[in-house]
Amino acid sequence: MEIIVVFIAYFFGGIVDSVCGGGGLIILPALFAIGVPAHIAVGTNQVSMLPGIVTSVAKFYKSGKIDVKNAIYAAPFGLIGGFVGAKLNMLVSESYLQILLLVLIPVLTVVTLFKPNAGDEDRSGENSRRKMIVLSAVIGFVVGTYHAFYGPASGTFYLLAFAMLLNYDLVTANGNTRFVTMFVSAVSSITYALSGCVNWTYVLIAVPAYIVGNYVGASLAISKGAKFVRPMYYVILTVLFIKLIKDFFF
């Protein structure tokens, strides 16, 4: 039963991650449900995700849906943000960020609803080179900090930031997201593996499921475009909002 739960969670988590981010909202609760301790669950998840992320990056890149020359600026700042977020996590209660997100998510949802065509087409070429570099770095740092400090749906926030701030279409924004998270995931995987916080049995089950899920999700996102991606990120924001309410009030 545990093998089945892990395989199904990573398959569907891989699909969701490759479409709009937020697969961890499926995977981590499944690992907790079968009794995996929190630190082992997070470490196992990071190591299991890396091959799948590389698969989706290859798929997006082959389809021309990653703007490497700009996304590359977000990657190192994402790593710096990850370090800052981890330090903040040790000093500041998560409850402050939870309160901020409880306000931010409804606002973000309303903003995207009032811009129904945002992300339908790639208008990133309208930005100046300086704007692309600066905002890519800011996106990498801010979301990277969030990823290490709290974590859930960080891929969704990357996607929305690339689409709303830099005017990428949603599919390319997601390709950029996967590209950045590949570097963050690689560093995290090494850290957790060296710390012994990985259940390698579950990794062997999770990796093929997550790779297939990522391939399927990337294929769906590329072929169906923004009309498929947009409803999915609304679902993820809703699930995250419910999780925040549960964690904060119950």
CSV table of C-alpha atoms in Angstrom, one decimal:
chain,number,residue,atom,x,y,z
A,1,MET,CA,0.0,0.0,0.0
A,2,GLU,CA,2.8,2.4,0.8
A,3,ILE,CA,4.4,1.7,-2.6
A,4,ILE,CA,1.1,2.4,-4.3
A,5,VAL,CA,0.6,5.7,-2.4
A,6,VAL,CA,4.1,7.0,-3.1
A,7,PHE,CA,3.9,6.1,-6.8
A,8,ILE,CA,0.4,7.7,-7.3
A,9,ALA,CA,1.3,10.8,-5.3
A,10,TYR,CA,4.5,11.4,-7.3
A,11,PHE,CA,2.9,10.7,-10.7
A,12,PHE,CA,0.1,13.3,-10.1
A,13,GLY,CA,2.4,15.6,-8.3
A,14,GLY,CA,4.8,15.5,-11.3
A,15,ILE,CA,1.9,16.4,-13.6
A,16,VAL,CA,0.8,19.4,-11.5
A,17,ASP,CA,4.4,20.6,-11.0
A,18,SER,CA,5.1,20.6,-14.7
A,19,VAL,CA,1.8,22.4,-15.5
A,20,CYS,CA,1.8,25.2,-12.9
A,21,GLY,CA,3.9,24.2,-9.8
A,22,GLY,CA,2.4,23.1,-6.5
A,23,GLY,CA,2.9,19.4,-6.7
A,24,GLY,CA,4.3,19.4,-3.2
A,25,LEU,CA,0.8,20.0,-1.9
A,26,ILE,CA,-0.1,16.5,-3.1
A,27,ILE,CA,3.2,14.7,-2.4
A,28,LEU,CA,4.1,15.8,1.1
A,29,PRO,CA,0.7,15.1,2.7
A,30,ALA,CA,0.9,11.6,1.1
A,31,LEU,CA,4.3,11.0,2.7
A,32,PHE,CA,3.1,12.3,6.0
A,33,ALA,CA,0.0,10.0,5.7
A,34,ILE,CA,2.1,6.9,5.5
A,35,GLY,CA,4.1,7.9,8.5
A,36,VAL,CA,7.3,9.5,7.0
A,37,PRO,CA,8.8,12.0,9.5
A,38,ALA,CA,8.7,15.6,8.3
A,39,HIS,CA,12.5,16.1,7.8
A,40,ILE,CA,12.8,12.7,6.0
A,41,ALA,CA,9.7,13.5,3.9
A,42,VAL,CA,11.2,16.8,2.7
A,43,GLY,CA,14.6,15.4,2.0
A,44,THR,CA,13.2,12.4,0.2
A,45,ASN,CA,11.0,14.7,-1.9
A,46,GLN,CA,13.8,16.9,-2.9
A,47,VAL,CA,16.0,14.0,-4.1
A,48,SER,CA,13.1,12.3,-5.8
A,49,MET,CA,12.1,15.5,-7.7
A,50,LEU,CA,15.4,16.3,-9.3
A,51,PRO,CA,15.4,13.8,-12.2
A,52,GLY,CA,11.8,14.7,-13.0
A,53,ILE,CA,12.5,18.4,-13.1
A,54,VAL,CA,15.4,17.8,-15.5
A,55,THR,CA,13.0,15.8,-17.7
A,56,SER,CA,10.5,18.6,-17.8
A,57,VAL,CA,13.3,21.2,-18.4
A,58,ALA,CA,14.4,19.1,-21.4
A,59,LYS,CA,10.9,18.9,-22.7
A,60,PHE,CA,10.2,22.7,-22.3
A,61,TYR,CA,13.6,23.6,-23.8
A,62,LYS,CA,13.2,21.3,-26.8
A,63,SER,CA,9.8,23.1,-27.5
A,64,GLY,CA,11.5,26.5,-27.2
A,65,LYS,CA,9.5,27.3,-24.1
A,66,ILE,CA,12.5,28.4,-21.8
A,67,ASP,CA,14.1,31.8,-22.1
A,68,VAL,CA,17.5,30.7,-20.8
A,69,LYS,CA,19.3,34.0,-21.4
A,70,ASN,CA,17.0,35.7,-18.9
A,71,ALA,CA,16.0,32.8,-16.6
A,72,ILE,CA,19.6,32.1,-15.8
A,73,TYR,CA,19.8,35.4,-13.8
A,74,ALA,CA,17.0,34.1,-11.5
A,75,ALA,CA,18.9,30.9,-10.6
A,76,PRO,CA,21.8,32.2,-8.5
A,77,PHE,CA,19.6,34.7,-6.8
A,78,GLY,CA,17.1,31.8,-6.1
A,79,LEU,CA,20.0,30.0,-4.3
A,80,ILE,CA,20.9,33.1,-2.3
A,81,GLY,CA,17.2,33.5,-1.4
A,82,GLY,CA,17.1,29.9,-0.3
A,83,PHE,CA,20.0,30.6,2.1
A,84,VAL,CA,18.3,33.7,3.4
A,85,GLY,CA,14.9,31.9,3.8
A,86,ALA,CA,16.5,29.0,5.7
A,87,LYS,CA,18.2,31.5,8.1
A,88,LEU,CA,14.9,33.4,8.5
A,89,ASN,CA,13.1,30.1,9.3
A,90,MET,CA,15.3,29.7,12.3
A,91,LEU,CA,14.7,33.2,13.6
A,92,VAL,CA,11.1,34.1,12.7
A,93,SER,CA,7.9,32.3,13.3
A,94,GLU,CA,6.2,30.9,10.1
A,95,SER,CA,2.9,32.4,11.4
A,96,TYR,CA,3.9,35.9,10.2
A,97,LEU,CA,4.4,34.7,6.7
A,98,GLN,CA,1.1,32.7,6.9
A,99,ILE,CA,-0.8,35.8,7.8
A,100,LEU,CA,0.8,37.7,4.9
A,101,LEU,CA,-0.1,34.9,2.5
A,102,LEU,CA,-3.7,34.8,3.8
A,103,VAL,CA,-4.0,38.4,2.6
A,104,LEU,CA,-1.8,38.1,-0.5
A,105,ILE,CA,-3.4,35.0,-2.1
A,106,PRO,CA,-6.9,36.5,-2.4
A,107,VAL,CA,-5.4,39.8,-3.7
A,108,LEU,CA,-3.2,37.9,-6.2
A,109,THR,CA,-6.3,35.9,-7.4
A,110,VAL,CA,-8.4,39.0,-7.9
A,111,VAL,CA,-5.5,40.7,-9.8
A,112,THR,CA,-5.2,37.7,-12.2
A,113,LEU,CA,-9.0,37.6,-12.6
A,114,PHE,CA,-9.0,41.2,-13.7
A,115,LYS,CA,-6.2,40.5,-16.2
A,116,PRO,CA,-7.8,37.4,-17.9
A,117,ASN,CA,-5.5,37.7,-21.0
A,118,ALA,CA,-2.3,37.9,-19.0
A,119,GLY,CA,0.0,35.0,-20.1
A,120,ASP,CA,-1.9,34.3,-23.3
A,121,GLU,CA,1.0,35.4,-25.4
A,122,ASP,CA,4.7,36.2,-25.0
A,123,ARG,CA,5.3,39.9,-24.7
A,124,SER,CA,8.6,39.6,-22.9
A,125,GLY,CA,10.4,41.2,-25.9
A,126,GLU,CA,8.8,44.5,-25.0
A,127,ASN,CA,11.0,44.7,-21.8
A,128,SER,CA,14.3,46.4,-21.8
A,129,ARG,CA,17.4,44.2,-21.2
A,130,ARG,CA,18.0,45.9,-17.9
A,131,LYS,CA,14.5,45.3,-16.7
A,132,MET,CA,14.7,41.6,-17.6
A,133,ILE,CA,17.9,41.1,-15.7
A,134,VAL,CA,16.9,43.1,-12.6
A,135,LEU,CA,13.4,41.6,-12.3
A,136,SER,CA,14.6,38.0,-13.0
A,137,ALA,CA,17.1,38.4,-10.2
A,138,VAL,CA,14.4,39.9,-7.9
A,139,ILE,CA,12.0,37.0,-8.8
A,140,GLY,CA,14.7,34.5,-8.1
A,141,PHE,CA,15.6,36.0,-4.7
A,142,VAL,CA,12.1,36.7,-3.4
A,143,VAL,CA,10.5,33.3,-4.4
A,144,GLY,CA,13.7,31.5,-3.4
A,145,THR,CA,13.5,33.0,0.0
A,146,TYR,CA,9.8,31.9,0.3
A,147,HIS,CA,10.7,28.4,-0.9
A,148,ALA,CA,13.2,27.9,1.8
A,149,PHE,CA,11.3,29.7,4.5
A,150,TYR,CA,7.8,28.1,4.0
A,151,GLY,CA,7.7,26.3,0.6
A,152,PRO,CA,4.3,25.2,-0.6
A,153,ALA,CA,3.5,26.2,-4.2
A,154,SER,CA,6.7,28.1,-4.7
A,155,GLY,CA,6.7,27.0,-8.4
A,156,THR,CA,3.3,28.6,-8.8
A,157,PHE,CA,4.6,31.9,-7.5
A,158,TYR,CA,7.6,31.7,-9.9
A,159,LEU,CA,5.2,31.1,-12.8
A,160,LEU,CA,2.9,34.0,-11.8
A,161,ALA,CA,5.9,36.3,-11.3
A,162,PHE,CA,7.4,35.5,-14.7
A,163,ALA,CA,4.1,36.0,-16.4
A,164,MET,CA,2.8,39.1,-14.5
A,165,LEU,CA,6.1,41.0,-14.1
A,166,LEU,CA,8.0,40.0,-17.2
A,167,ASN,CA,5.0,39.4,-19.6
A,168,TYR,CA,5.9,35.8,-20.6
A,169,ASP,CA,3.2,33.6,-21.8
A,170,LEU,CA,2.2,31.1,-19.1
A,171,VAL,CA,3.9,28.1,-20.8
A,172,THR,CA,7.2,29.9,-21.2
A,173,ALA,CA,6.8,31.3,-17.7
A,174,ASN,CA,6.5,27.7,-16.5
A,175,GLY,CA,9.5,26.6,-18.5
A,176,ASN,CA,11.5,29.3,-16.9
A,177,THR,CA,10.2,28.2,-13.5
A,178,ARG,CA,11.3,24.6,-14.0
A,179,PHE,CA,14.7,25.8,-15.2
A,180,VAL,CA,15.3,27.9,-12.0
A,181,THR,CA,13.9,25.2,-9.7
A,182,MET,CA,16.3,22.7,-11.3
A,183,PHE,CA,19.3,24.5,-9.7
A,184,VAL,CA,17.6,25.0,-6.4
A,185,SER,CA,16.5,21.3,-6.3
A,186,ALA,CA,20.0,20.2,-7.1
A,187,VAL,CA,21.6,22.0,-4.2
A,188,SER,CA,18.8,21.0,-1.8
A,189,SER,CA,19.1,17.3,-2.9
A,190,ILE,CA,22.9,17.3,-2.2
A,191,THR,CA,22.3,18.9,1.2
A,192,TYR,CA,19.6,16.5,2.3
A,193,ALA,CA,21.5,13.5,1.0
A,194,LEU,CA,24.7,14.4,2.8
A,195,SER,CA,22.6,14.9,6.0
A,196,GLY,CA,21.1,11.4,5.8
A,197,CYS,CA,17.6,12.8,5.6
A,198,VAL,CA,16.5,10.6,2.7
A,199,ASN,CA,14.5,7.4,2.5
A,200,TRP,CA,16.2,5.8,-0.6
A,201,THR,CA,13.6,3.0,-0.9
A,202,TYR,CA,10.9,5.6,-1.5
A,203,VAL,CA,13.2,7.5,-3.9
A,204,LEU,CA,13.5,4.4,-6.1
A,205,ILE,CA,9.7,4.3,-6.3
A,206,ALA,CA,9.1,8.0,-6.6
A,207,VAL,CA,11.7,8.9,-9.3
A,208,PRO,CA,10.1,6.9,-12.3
A,209,ALA,CA,6.6,8.1,-11.2
A,210,TYR,CA,7.7,11.7,-11.0
A,211,ILE,CA,9.6,11.6,-14.3
A,212,VAL,CA,6.6,10.2,-16.1
A,213,GLY,CA,4.3,12.7,-14.4
A,214,ASN,CA,6.6,15.6,-15.4
A,215,TYR,CA,6.8,14.4,-19.0
A,216,VAL,CA,3.0,14.2,-19.2
A,217,GLY,CA,2.5,17.5,-17.5
A,218,ALA,CA,5.0,19.4,-19.7
A,219,SER,CA,3.4,17.8,-22.8
A,220,LEU,CA,-0.1,19.0,-21.7
A,221,ALA,CA,1.1,22.5,-20.8
A,222,ILE,CA,3.0,22.9,-24.2
A,223,SER,CA,0.2,21.5,-26.3
A,224,LYS,CA,-2.8,23.1,-24.6
A,225,GLY,CA,-1.2,26.4,-23.6
A,226,ALA,CA,-2.5,29.1,-21.2
A,227,LYS,CA,-6.1,28.0,-21.3
A,228,PHE,CA,-5.0,24.8,-19.6
A,229,VAL,CA,-2.4,26.3,-17.3
A,230,ARG,CA,-4.6,29.1,-15.9
A,231,PRO,CA,-7.3,27.0,-14.3
A,232,MET,CA,-4.7,24.8,-12.7
A,233,TYR,CA,-2.9,27.6,-10.9
A,234,TYR,CA,-6.3,28.8,-9.5
A,235,VAL,CA,-6.8,25.3,-8.1
A,236,ILE,CA,-3.3,25.4,-6.6
A,237,LEU,CA,-3.8,28.8,-5.0
A,238,THR,CA,-7.1,27.6,-3.6
A,239,VAL,CA,-5.5,24.5,-2.1
A,240,LEU,CA,-2.7,26.6,-0.6
A,241,PHE,CA,-5.2,29.0,0.9
A,242,ILE,CA,-7.1,26.2,2.5
A,243,LYS,CA,-3.9,24.7,3.8
A,244,LEU,CA,-2.9,28.1,5.3
A,245,ILE,CA,-6.2,28.4,7.1
A,246,LYS,CA,-5.9,24.8,8.4
A,247,ASP,CA,-2.3,25.3,9.6
A,248,PHE,CA,-3.0,28.7,11.2
A,249,PHE,CA,-6.3,28.3,12.8
A,250,PHE,CA,-6.5,24.5,13.6
